[in-house]
Amino acid sequence: MLLLYCFMRGFCGPAGSGGDFLAVRIFGVEPHSLAERAGMEKGDTLISINGHAIGDILDFRFYETNTHLTLVFEKPDGTRVEEKVIKAQYGALGLEFETYLMDEQRACRNKCVFCFIDQLPPGMRETLYFKDDDARLSFLFGNYITLTNIDDREIDRIIAMHISPINISVHTMNPALRCKMMHNRFAGDALRHVRRLAENNIRLNCQIVLCPGLNDGEELEYTLSEMHGLGACLQSVACVPVGLTRYREGLYPLVPFDRESAGKAIDVLERWGDRFKAERGMRTVYPSDEFYLIAERALPPYEFYEDFPQIENGVGMLRDLEEELTWALEEIPGRAVRRRVTIPTGEAAFEFLNGLFDRVREKFPGLEINLVPVKNDFFGGTVDVTGLLVGRDLVRRLRQETLGDEILIPGAMLMADEDVFLDDMTLEALSAVLGVPAKRMQKDAGGELRDILGPLPETIQ
C-alpha cells in the first residue's frame, strides 16, 4: 500500500533536538474554542506549551493533553503573550496549522535494492515518487520507518513520550547486510535504535521484505533469532516477498520468488512462529498471504492469525475476508437474483476469491458474478496483486468480457480519497470507455456483498 503525503516545512529539526526552531504559525482558530478565548488568532506563532517548545504534531498533541496549560504565543508585531488555560484532559485547544505535521514530511535517505518506488514507470503523478520515512507517521498512520534518518535525541523523545507502537522496516538484523540492502552506510548502526526502543518498553511491529539470495535462508534465521532477543515488546513480524516490475534498468539484480523458494521461506517463518507461540503465547512471526499463493499452498486457518496484527501488510487478509463474507452470507436471506456484475481482480488471488464467490452464487440463484483476473501490463506483468492494477489494464482486459449490469471496482485499486487509479484514469472515465456503470465497492465484506446483489426488489423492500 502506498501512503503518500506532501507537506510544507515548518521548522529546522525535531523537537528536543537542540535545533533552531522557525515559526510554528497558526493557520486558523476554531470559533468559540479555548484558543480563541485565550486571544490566539490566525497568523500568531505558537512558541511553547508548559515550557516545552512546539516543533511538530507530536509535541503539540502530547503536551495539549494536559489539563492545565500555559500557552506562550507571539503576535505578528513581535508581542509575546502568555495565557493559562484549564481544560478537559483530552479536550482540544482548537488550533489549525497549515500542514498536519506542522512541518515537512521526512523523506527516506536510503536507496534500497528492493524499493518499489524506484521501479515505478515514468510519467506518473509526482507525489507517487515521494518516499516517506517519518517516525511521526509511523505512530499516527501506521507507516513503516527504517530509523536511518533520526538520531538519539529523537529516540529520546519517542521514549519520553512513550510513542508506541512504532512500525519498523527491519529487513535484516545483520548490520553489514542492512547497509548493503539499503545502500546506506548508517543503516546497520540504526539497528541499535530498535534494541533501545525495546529496552524502554516501546512496542514494535516489524516488517521484512524478503529478497531471494540476500536476506532469506540462513540470514532470515539469524534475523529472527536476533528479533526473538528483543523480548515481549516485539509485537509482530510480517515477512513479504519482494515486488519486482519491469522498470529495473540499472538497479540491483533481483529475482522473484518461485514455488520452491516461497515454500522454503514459509517453512522458516512458520517454525519461528511456532517457537514464539510455545514460549510467549503469541505467534508473532507471519508470512504474508502472497507467499502461500506463490508456493501454491493452502492458507493457514483463521485462528493462525490470532488478532491479525499485520493485516495491512497482507498477512491474513484473505482469511479475514472469508470470515467476514461467511458472516454476511448468514445475515442476508437467500433469494433469486437476476443480475450480472463484473469484478476485476489481480491474478494472484483469483482462485481463492472465485471459490468464495461460488458460495454467493449458490445462495443467490440467477446471480452471475464475473470475476476477471487482470494481467498487470502497466508494471510489466510481474506484479499480480489487486491493489496495483491500473485503469488502462482494466480497459484492455474488460473489453473482452460481457460486463453485465455493473462493474464493481475493489477500493484497493483506487486512491483513498478519490476515485482515481494509479495511472490517473478516473472511475468515471472507465465507465465511459466501457459503456457500463463502474462503482467503487464498499470496504467491508458485508458492503461488498450488498454491492454485488444490487438494489432489493420493491416487494422485498
Tab-separated table of C-alpha atoms in Angstrom:
chain	number	residue	atom	x	y	z
A	1	MET	CA	0.000	0.000	0.000
A	2	LEU	CA	1.337	3.446	-0.933
A	3	LEU	CA	0.570	6.049	1.712
A	4	LEU	CA	1.862	9.254	0.186
A	5	TYR	CA	1.624	12.739	1.642
A	6	CYS	CA	3.140	16.096	0.750
A	7	PHE	CA	3.733	18.742	3.418
A	8	MET	CA	5.486	22.102	3.713
A	9	ARG	CA	8.459	22.521	6.068
A	10	GLY	CA	7.813	24.493	9.264
A	11	PHE	CA	10.895	24.042	11.484
A	12	CYS	CA	14.582	23.134	11.444
A	13	GLY	CA	14.967	19.889	13.369
A	14	PRO	CA	12.890	17.676	15.643
A	15	ALA	CA	11.607	18.890	18.984
A	16	GLY	CA	14.065	18.411	21.786
A	17	SER	CA	16.939	18.135	19.323
A	18	GLY	CA	18.524	21.445	20.172
A	19	GLY	CA	17.823	22.750	16.659
A	20	ASP	CA	16.849	26.349	15.993
A	21	PHE	CA	13.108	26.392	15.511
A	22	LEU	CA	11.447	28.555	12.960
A	23	ALA	CA	7.835	29.630	13.362
A	24	VAL	CA	5.039	27.185	14.004
A	25	ARG	CA	2.458	29.515	12.592
A	26	ILE	CA	-1.219	29.227	13.456
A	27	PHE	CA	-3.227	28.862	10.288
A	28	GLY	CA	-6.667	29.065	11.881
A	29	VAL	CA	-8.532	29.222	15.185
A	30	GLU	CA	-11.872	27.486	15.660
A	31	PRO	CA	-14.701	29.836	16.703
A	32	HIS	CA	-15.615	29.731	20.413
A	33	SER	CA	-12.641	27.464	21.158
A	34	LEU	CA	-10.285	27.647	24.129
A	35	ALA	CA	-7.608	29.076	21.843
A	36	GLU	CA	-9.907	31.897	20.727
A	37	ARG	CA	-10.776	32.693	24.352
A	38	ALA	CA	-7.054	32.840	25.104
A	39	GLY	CA	-6.690	35.533	22.447
A	40	MET	CA	-4.970	33.434	19.809
A	41	GLU	CA	-5.572	34.400	16.181
A	42	LYS	CA	-4.654	33.298	12.704
A	43	GLY	CA	-1.119	34.453	11.940
A	44	ASP	CA	0.107	34.144	15.536
A	45	THR	CA	3.079	31.907	16.288
A	46	LEU	CA	2.788	29.131	18.863
A	47	ILE	CA	6.006	29.153	20.929
A	48	SER	CA	5.515	26.680	23.770
A	49	ILE	CA	3.077	24.744	25.953
A	50	ASN	CA	4.020	24.436	29.625
A	51	GLY	CA	7.550	25.495	28.759
A	52	HIS	CA	8.027	22.874	26.064
A	53	ALA	CA	8.914	24.104	22.583
A	54	ILE	CA	6.404	23.030	19.947
A	55	GLY	CA	8.066	21.878	16.753
A	56	ASP	CA	5.646	19.401	15.212
A	57	ILE	CA	2.426	17.459	15.621
A	58	LEU	CA	3.805	15.022	18.207
A	59	ASP	CA	4.912	17.847	20.517
A	60	PHE	CA	1.579	19.602	20.131
A	61	ARG	CA	-0.647	16.550	20.644
A	62	PHE	CA	1.427	15.276	23.570
A	63	TYR	CA	1.501	18.493	25.584
A	64	GLU	CA	-2.029	19.547	24.594
A	65	THR	CA	-3.475	16.609	26.577
A	66	ASN	CA	-2.602	18.210	29.940
A	67	THR	CA	-5.440	19.789	31.880
A	68	HIS	CA	-3.555	22.932	32.963
A	69	LEU	CA	-1.731	24.676	30.135
A	70	THR	CA	0.496	27.708	29.998
A	71	LEU	CA	0.486	28.879	26.395
A	72	VAL	CA	3.143	31.207	25.013
A	73	PHE	CA	2.473	32.674	21.593
A	74	GLU	CA	3.699	35.614	19.582
A	75	LYS	CA	1.697	38.194	17.646
A	76	PRO	CA	2.724	39.285	14.129
A	77	ASP	CA	4.143	42.522	15.580
A	78	GLY	CA	6.502	40.559	17.852
A	79	THR	CA	4.497	40.931	21.061
A	80	ARG	CA	4.827	37.768	23.155
A	81	VAL	CA	1.736	36.679	25.123
A	82	GLU	CA	1.386	34.159	27.952
A	83	GLU	CA	-2.035	32.740	28.825
A	84	LYS	CA	-3.152	29.996	31.216
A	85	VAL	CA	-5.895	27.554	30.159
A	86	ILE	CA	-7.759	24.890	32.133
A	87	LYS	CA	-9.400	22.178	30.061
A	88	ALA	CA	-10.520	18.562	29.987
A	89	GLN	CA	-7.561	16.207	29.626
A	90	TYR	CA	-8.225	15.298	26.009
A	91	GLY	CA	-10.065	18.461	25.066
A	92	ALA	CA	-8.748	20.284	22.003
A	93	LEU	CA	-7.445	23.838	22.029
A	94	GLY	CA	-8.973	24.497	18.620
A	95	LEU	CA	-5.851	25.413	16.665
A	96	GLU	CA	-5.311	24.690	12.986
A	97	PHE	CA	-1.965	24.557	11.181
A	98	GLU	CA	-1.048	24.825	7.530
A	99	THR	CA	0.005	21.185	7.365
A	100	TYR	CA	-0.983	18.264	9.541
A	101	LEU	CA	2.570	17.562	10.713
A	102	MET	CA	3.310	21.313	11.080
A	103	ASP	CA	6.493	20.748	9.095
A	104	GLU	CA	7.811	18.876	6.090
A	105	GLN	CA	7.398	15.134	5.980
A	106	ARG	CA	10.762	13.416	6.329
A	107	ALA	CA	11.944	11.687	3.178
A	108	CYS	CA	13.765	8.381	3.028
A	109	ARG	CA	17.562	8.614	2.857
A	110	ASN	CA	18.033	5.041	1.658
A	111	LYS	CA	18.396	3.572	-1.801
A	112	CYS	CA	17.030	0.123	-1.014
A	113	VAL	CA	17.765	-2.527	-3.611
A	114	PHE	CA	14.113	-3.641	-3.475
A	115	CYS	CA	12.434	-0.228	-3.330
A	116	PHE	CA	9.160	-0.359	-5.253
A	117	ILE	CA	9.060	3.385	-5.841
A	118	ASP	CA	12.349	3.178	-7.756
A	119	GLN	CA	10.596	0.695	-10.052
A	120	LEU	CA	7.649	2.914	-10.950
A	121	PRO	CA	7.224	3.798	-14.614
A	122	PRO	CA	7.917	7.406	-15.653
A	123	GLY	CA	5.137	9.919	-16.138
A	124	MET	CA	3.039	9.201	-13.045
A	125	ARG	CA	1.872	11.915	-10.655
A	126	GLU	CA	4.782	13.459	-8.759
A	127	THR	CA	3.556	12.531	-5.273
A	128	LEU	CA	3.841	8.819	-6.070
A	129	TYR	CA	7.626	9.132	-6.298
A	130	PHE	CA	7.994	10.562	-2.779
A	131	LYS	CA	9.459	8.106	-0.253
A	132	ASP	CA	8.421	8.796	3.317
A	133	ASP	CA	10.424	7.602	6.308
A	134	ASP	CA	8.893	9.518	9.182
A	135	ALA	CA	8.602	8.254	12.768
A	136	ARG	CA	5.609	10.512	13.389
A	137	LEU	CA	3.670	8.922	10.543
A	138	SER	CA	4.538	5.521	11.979
A	139	PHE	CA	2.730	6.422	15.176
A	140	LEU	CA	-0.076	8.433	13.616
A	141	PHE	CA	-0.861	6.399	10.490
A	142	GLY	CA	0.990	3.102	10.812
A	143	ASN	CA	3.670	3.849	8.198
A	144	TYR	CA	6.851	1.791	8.368
A	145	ILE	CA	10.172	3.526	9.023
A	146	THR	CA	13.813	2.428	8.771
A	147	LEU	CA	15.186	4.549	11.668
A	148	THR	CA	18.030	5.728	9.421
A	149	ASN	CA	17.089	9.406	9.429
A	150	ILE	CA	16.577	10.035	13.145
A	151	ASP	CA	19.188	10.437	15.866
A	152	ASP	CA	19.467	9.573	19.553
A	153	ARG	CA	17.692	12.770	20.587
A	154	GLU	CA	14.658	11.828	18.523
A	155	ILE	CA	14.723	8.341	20.059
A	156	ASP	CA	14.844	10.064	23.462
A	157	ARG	CA	11.676	11.954	22.560
A	158	ILE	CA	9.866	8.781	21.445
A	159	ILE	CA	10.795	7.115	24.738
A	160	ALA	CA	9.912	10.155	26.871
A	161	MET	CA	6.511	10.491	25.216
A	162	HIS	CA	6.115	6.708	25.123
A	163	ILE	CA	5.080	6.831	21.489
A	164	SER	CA	4.006	3.253	20.965
A	165	PRO	CA	3.779	1.154	18.894
A	166	ILE	CA	6.404	2.023	16.288
A	167	ASN	CA	6.380	0.228	12.933
A	168	ILE	CA	9.882	-0.548	11.652
A	169	SER	CA	11.167	-1.826	8.325
A	170	VAL	CA	13.951	-4.069	9.597
A	171	HIS	CA	14.634	-6.402	6.618
A	172	THR	CA	17.686	-7.874	8.334
A	173	MET	CA	19.383	-7.714	11.718
A	174	ASN	CA	22.799	-8.214	10.104
A	175	PRO	CA	24.337	-4.680	10.158
A	176	ALA	CA	26.579	-5.205	7.123
A	177	LEU	CA	23.803	-6.758	5.064
A	178	ARG	CA	21.395	-3.982	6.068
A	179	CYS	CA	23.873	-1.386	4.810
A	180	LYS	CA	24.111	-3.267	1.516
A	181	MET	CA	20.350	-3.742	1.100
A	182	MET	CA	19.555	-0.125	1.952
A	183	HIS	CA	22.609	1.313	0.199
A	184	ASN	CA	23.198	3.422	3.295
A	185	ARG	CA	26.356	3.101	5.386
A	186	PHE	CA	24.418	4.139	8.524
A	187	ALA	CA	21.645	1.544	8.139
A	188	GLY	CA	23.452	-1.071	10.226
A	189	ASP	CA	24.147	1.315	13.094
A	190	ALA	CA	20.441	2.260	13.181
A	191	LEU	CA	19.644	-1.254	14.444
A	192	ARG	CA	20.743	-0.109	17.905
A	193	HIS	CA	17.657	2.131	17.927
A	194	VAL	CA	15.500	-0.992	17.576
A	195	ARG	CA	17.080	-2.539	20.646
A	196	ARG	CA	16.908	0.685	22.654
A	197	LEU	CA	13.215	1.124	21.903
A	198	ALA	CA	12.537	-2.449	23.022
A	199	GLU	CA	14.572	-1.948	26.203
A	200	ASN	CA	12.359	1.042	27.043
A	201	ASN	CA	9.072	-0.810	26.554
A	202	ILE	CA	8.157	0.689	23.181
A	203	ARG	CA	6.088	-1.906	21.349
A	204	LEU	CA	7.408	-2.823	17.902
A	205	ASN	CA	5.760	-4.081	14.739
A	206	CYS	CA	8.403	-5.090	12.230
A	207	GLN	CA	8.470	-5.729	8.507
A	208	ILE	CA	10.863	-7.816	6.439
A	209	VAL	CA	10.897	-7.505	2.653
A	210	LEU	CA	12.421	-10.823	1.700
A	211	CYS	CA	14.706	-10.974	-1.344
A	212	PRO	CA	15.866	-14.373	-2.652
A	213	GLY	CA	19.603	-14.810	-2.253
A	214	LEU	CA	20.003	-11.770	0.010
A	215	ASN	CA	18.160	-11.912	3.326
A	216	ASP	CA	16.422	-15.295	3.127
A	217	GLY	CA	17.735	-18.703	4.191
A	218	GLU	CA	20.443	-18.503	6.892
A	219	GLU	CA	20.201	-14.707	7.002
A	220	LEU	CA	16.480	-14.939	7.763
A	221	GLU	CA	17.232	-17.452	10.527
A	222	TYR	CA	19.758	-15.010	12.026
A	223	THR	CA	17.351	-12.065	11.777
A	224	LEU	CA	14.521	-13.911	13.518
A	225	SER	CA	16.918	-15.139	16.212
A	226	GLU	CA	18.033	-11.561	16.932
A	227	MET	CA	14.444	-10.313	16.910
A	228	HIS	CA	13.486	-13.070	19.332
A	229	GLY	CA	16.007	-11.481	21.703
A	230	LEU	CA	14.060	-8.200	21.689
A	231	GLY	CA	11.633	-9.736	24.170
A	232	ALA	CA	7.962	-9.104	24.808
A	233	CYS	CA	7.976	-5.649	23.200
A	234	LEU	CA	8.192	-7.315	19.807
A	235	GLN	CA	4.505	-7.475	18.915
A	236	SER	CA	4.652	-8.812	15.372
A	237	VAL	CA	6.869	-9.505	12.382
A	238	ALA	CA	5.458	-9.606	8.846
A	239	CYS	CA	7.510	-11.080	6.044
A	240	VAL	CA	6.532	-10.099	2.499
A	241	PRO	CA	8.092	-11.155	-0.822
A	242	VAL	CA	9.939	-8.557	-2.866
A	243	GLY	CA	7.823	-6.992	-5.617
A	244	LEU	CA	9.548	-6.502	-8.964
A	245	THR	CA	8.412	-4.547	-12.015
A	246	ARG	CA	9.971	-4.329	-15.476
A	247	TYR	CA	11.371	-0.867	-14.700
A	248	ARG	CA	14.605	-2.067	-13.081
A	249	GLU	CA	17.241	-0.913	-15.537
A	250	GLY	CA	20.394	-0.030	-13.637
A	251	LEU	CA	19.049	-1.396	-10.348
A	252	TYR	CA	20.397	-4.245	-8.223
A	253	PRO	CA	19.768	-7.626	-9.895
A	254	LEU	CA	16.946	-9.363	-8.032
A	255	VAL	CA	14.839	-12.405	-8.874
A	256	PRO	CA	11.263	-13.057	-7.742
A	257	PHE	CA	10.208	-15.906	-5.501
A	258	ASP	CA	9.055	-19.102	-7.166
A	259	ARG	CA	7.094	-22.041	-5.787
A	260	GLU	CA	10.133	-23.728	-4.233
A	261	SER	CA	11.803	-20.682	-2.696
A	262	ALA	CA	8.482	-19.337	-1.355
A	263	GLY	CA	7.837	-22.713	0.262
A	264	LYS	CA	11.242	-22.676	1.970
A	265	ALA	CA	10.578	-19.178	3.319
A	266	ILE	CA	7.208	-20.292	4.695
A	267	ASP	CA	8.845	-23.240	6.451
A	268	VAL	CA	11.341	-20.977	8.235
A	269	LEU	CA	8.734	-18.390	9.213
A	270	GLU	CA	6.183	-20.913	10.453
A	271	ARG	CA	8.828	-22.728	12.512
A	272	TRP	CA	9.812	-19.477	14.229
A	273	GLY	CA	6.143	-18.611	14.698
A	274	ASP	CA	5.627	-21.963	16.415
A	275	ARG	CA	8.551	-21.209	18.721
A	276	PHE	CA	7.193	-17.775	19.679
A	277	LYS	CA	3.771	-19.319	20.253
A	278	ALA	CA	5.154	-22.044	22.517
A	279	GLU	CA	7.356	-19.686	24.533
A	280	ARG	CA	5.287	-16.489	24.697
A	281	GLY	CA	1.736	-17.447	23.802
A	282	MET	CA	1.637	-15.407	20.580
A	283	ARG	CA	2.768	-16.465	17.112
A	284	THR	CA	4.401	-13.059	16.418
A	285	VAL	CA	6.035	-14.092	13.090
A	286	TYR	CA	3.848	-14.350	9.986
A	287	PRO	CA	4.365	-14.886	6.246
A	288	SER	CA	2.150	-12.697	4.076
A	289	ASP	CA	-0.682	-14.286	2.082
A	290	GLU	CA	1.325	-13.769	-1.088
A	291	PHE	CA	3.905	-16.334	-0.013
A	292	TYR	CA	1.238	-19.024	0.195
A	293	LEU	CA	-0.184	-18.063	-3.192
A	294	ILE	CA	3.272	-18.204	-4.823
A	295	ALA	CA	4.063	-21.527	-3.126
A	296	GLU	CA	0.643	-22.886	-4.146
A	297	ARG	CA	-0.049	-23.857	-0.551
A	298	ALA	CA	-3.330	-23.623	1.322
A	299	LEU	CA	-3.631	-20.568	3.522
A	300	PRO	CA	-3.454	-21.235	7.277
A	301	PRO	CA	-6.781	-21.283	9.155
A	302	TYR	CA	-8.339	-18.107	10.513
A	303	GLU	CA	-7.090	-18.840	14.066
A	304	PHE	CA	-3.466	-18.880	12.861
A	305	TYR	CA	-3.507	-15.085	12.589
A	306	GLU	CA	-4.676	-14.506	16.175
A	307	ASP	CA	-5.584	-10.784	16.402
A	308	PHE	CA	-4.392	-10.034	12.833
A	309	PRO	CA	-1.627	-7.592	13.873
A	310	GLN	CA	-0.224	-7.259	10.337
A	311	ILE	CA	-3.333	-7.379	8.154
A	312	GLU	CA	-2.364	-4.102	6.424
A	313	ASN	CA	0.784	-5.894	5.252
A	314	GLY	CA	-1.313	-8.574	3.578
A	315	VAL	CA	-0.985	-11.037	6.463
A	316	GLY	CA	-4.266	-12.908	6.902
A	317	MET	CA	-6.185	-10.520	4.678
A	318	LEU	CA	-7.769	-13.298	2.595
A	319	ARG	CA	-8.817	-15.372	5.607
A	320	ASP	CA	-10.299	-12.259	7.210
A	321	LEU	CA	-12.265	-11.560	4.039
A	322	GLU	CA	-13.530	-15.145	4.033
A	323	GLU	CA	-14.669	-14.857	7.650
A	324	GLU	CA	-16.437	-11.554	7.033
A	325	LEU	CA	-18.178	-12.951	3.953
A	326	THR	CA	-19.315	-16.009	5.903
A	327	TRP	CA	-20.993	-13.804	8.487
A	328	ALA	CA	-22.515	-11.553	5.819
A	329	LEU	CA	-23.994	-14.554	3.975
A	330	GLU	CA	-25.620	-15.756	7.186
A	331	GLU	CA	-27.280	-12.385	7.747
A	332	ILE	CA	-28.792	-11.927	4.270
A	333	PRO	CA	-31.633	-14.325	3.297
A	334	GLY	CA	-31.169	-16.206	0.040
A	335	ARG	CA	-33.295	-15.273	-2.957
A	336	ALA	CA	-33.280	-15.386	-6.723
A	337	VAL	CA	-31.326	-12.509	-8.271
A	338	ARG	CA	-31.403	-11.512	-11.921
A	339	ARG	CA	-28.164	-9.623	-12.187
A	340	ARG	CA	-24.684	-9.883	-13.757
A	341	VAL	CA	-21.726	-7.976	-12.334
A	342	THR	CA	-18.090	-7.925	-13.388
A	343	ILE	CA	-15.357	-7.666	-10.758
A	344	PRO	CA	-11.710	-7.290	-11.876
A	345	THR	CA	-9.008	-8.680	-9.606
A	346	GLY	CA	-5.285	-9.325	-9.564
A	347	GLU	CA	-4.109	-12.679	-10.841
A	348	ALA	CA	-2.625	-13.797	-7.514
A	349	ALA	CA	-5.870	-14.096	-5.546
A	350	PHE	CA	-8.211	-15.077	-8.399
A	351	GLU	CA	-8.640	-18.765	-7.499
A	352	PHE	CA	-9.210	-18.055	-3.805
A	353	LEU	CA	-11.714	-15.274	-4.444
A	354	ASN	CA	-13.588	-17.223	-7.093
A	355	GLY	CA	-14.014	-20.028	-4.561
A	356	LEU	CA	-15.545	-17.569	-2.101
A	357	PHE	CA	-17.904	-16.213	-4.752
A	358	ASP	CA	-19.113	-19.738	-5.526
A	359	ARG	CA	-20.795	-19.655	-2.131
A	360	VAL	CA	-22.519	-16.404	-3.064
A	361	ARG	CA	-23.628	-17.798	-6.427
A	362	GLU	CA	-25.059	-20.879	-4.717
A	363	LYS	CA	-27.139	-18.885	-2.225
A	364	PHE	CA	-28.481	-16.417	-4.805
A	365	PRO	CA	-29.565	-18.382	-7.907
A	366	GLY	CA	-29.550	-16.342	-11.079
A	367	LEU	CA	-26.748	-14.072	-9.843
A	368	GLU	CA	-23.798	-14.001	-12.224
A	369	ILE	CA	-20.501	-12.866	-10.724
A	370	ASN	CA	-17.936	-12.482	-13.473
A	371	LEU	CA	-14.630	-12.374	-11.591
A	372	VAL	CA	-11.937	-11.397	-14.113
A	373	PRO	CA	-8.193	-11.872	-13.477
A	374	VAL	CA	-6.324	-8.931	-14.994
A	375	LYS	CA	-2.680	-9.078	-16.040
A	376	ASN	CA	-0.773	-6.029	-14.866
A	377	ASP	CA	0.987	-4.953	-18.080
A	378	PHE	CA	1.469	-1.456	-16.665
A	379	PHE	CA	4.146	-2.747	-14.278
A	380	GLY	CA	5.451	-5.333	-16.709
A	381	GLY	CA	3.311	-8.380	-15.934
A	382	THR	CA	5.333	-9.375	-12.853
A	383	VAL	CA	3.083	-7.685	-10.282
A	384	ASP	CA	-0.125	-9.627	-9.673
A	385	VAL	CA	-1.789	-8.006	-6.643
A	386	THR	CA	-5.169	-6.318	-6.954
A	387	GLY	CA	-4.181	-3.013	-5.369
A	388	LEU	CA	-1.696	-2.128	-8.130
A	389	LEU	CA	-3.991	-2.626	-11.118
A	390	VAL	CA	-4.496	0.475	-13.233
A	391	GLY	CA	-7.301	1.775	-15.408
A	392	ARG	CA	-5.719	1.131	-18.805
A	393	ASP	CA	-5.130	-2.566	-17.988
A	394	LEU	CA	-8.731	-2.879	-16.830
A	395	VAL	CA	-9.965	-1.373	-20.104
A	396	ARG	CA	-7.791	-3.703	-22.174
A	397	ARG	CA	-8.973	-6.827	-20.334
A	398	LEU	CA	-12.618	-5.976	-19.680
A	399	ARG	CA	-13.290	-5.120	-23.312
A	400	GLN	CA	-13.117	-8.877	-23.890
A	401	GLU	CA	-15.940	-9.601	-21.405
A	402	THR	CA	-19.728	-9.462	-21.303
A	403	LEU	CA	-19.830	-6.964	-18.478
A	404	GLY	CA	-23.483	-7.109	-17.493
A	405	ASP	CA	-25.242	-4.559	-15.299
A	406	GLU	CA	-22.298	-3.053	-13.435
A	407	ILE	CA	-18.519	-3.143	-12.994
A	408	LEU	CA	-17.568	-3.306	-9.323
A	409	ILE	CA	-14.096	-1.990	-8.509
A	410	PRO	CA	-12.323	-3.057	-5.278
A	411	GLY	CA	-11.415	0.035	-3.280
A	412	ALA	CA	-7.757	-1.070	-3.082
A	413	MET	CA	-7.316	-0.111	-6.745
A	414	LEU	CA	-8.348	3.491	-6.130
A	415	MET	CA	-6.901	6.379	-4.162
A	416	ALA	CA	-8.246	6.621	-0.637
A	417	ASP	CA	-9.932	9.995	-1.091
A	418	GLU	CA	-10.945	9.978	-4.753
A	419	ASP	CA	-11.976	7.568	-7.488
A	420	VAL	CA	-8.676	7.631	-9.391
A	421	PHE	CA	-6.418	4.725	-10.390
A	422	LEU	CA	-2.612	4.834	-10.166
A	423	ASP	CA	-2.378	5.779	-13.857
A	424	ASP	CA	-4.705	8.761	-13.192
A	425	MET	CA	-7.668	7.269	-15.049
A	426	THR	CA	-10.872	8.077	-13.180
A	427	LEU	CA	-13.713	5.705	-12.414
A	428	GLU	CA	-15.952	7.960	-14.499
A	429	ALA	CA	-13.606	7.646	-17.484
A	430	LEU	CA	-13.528	3.852	-17.107
A	431	SER	CA	-17.334	3.773	-17.191
A	432	ALA	CA	-17.422	5.978	-20.284
A	433	VAL	CA	-14.882	3.884	-22.209
A	434	LEU	CA	-16.524	0.546	-21.397
A	435	GLY	CA	-20.109	1.779	-21.648
A	436	VAL	CA	-21.150	0.179	-18.346
A	437	PRO	CA	-21.510	1.892	-14.947
A	438	ALA	CA	-18.449	1.352	-12.739
A	439	LYS	CA	-18.694	1.664	-8.970
A	440	ARG	CA	-16.235	1.585	-6.069
A	441	MET	CA	-17.105	-1.321	-3.789
A	442	GLN	CA	-17.581	-0.781	-0.082
A	443	LYS	CA	-14.695	-1.676	2.217
A	444	ASP	CA	-16.223	-4.459	4.299
A	445	ALA	CA	-17.374	-7.866	3.046
A	446	GLY	CA	-20.983	-7.162	4.005
A	447	GLY	CA	-20.944	-3.970	1.964
A	448	GLU	CA	-19.271	-5.747	-0.949
A	449	LEU	CA	-21.993	-8.420	-0.864
A	450	ARG	CA	-24.721	-5.775	-0.963
A	451	ASP	CA	-22.961	-4.108	-3.903
A	452	ILE	CA	-22.907	-7.440	-5.729
A	453	LEU	CA	-26.592	-8.169	-5.062
A	454	GLY	CA	-27.667	-4.673	-6.073
A	455	PRO	CA	-30.884	-2.898	-5.055
A	456	LEU	CA	-33.552	-5.049	-3.412
A	457	PRO	CA	-36.788	-5.625	-5.375
A	458	GLU	CA	-39.640	-3.408	-4.227
A	459	THR	CA	-41.565	-6.379	-2.814
A	460	ILE	CA	-38.642	-7.240	-0.506
A	461	GLN	CA	-38.007	-3.592	0.401
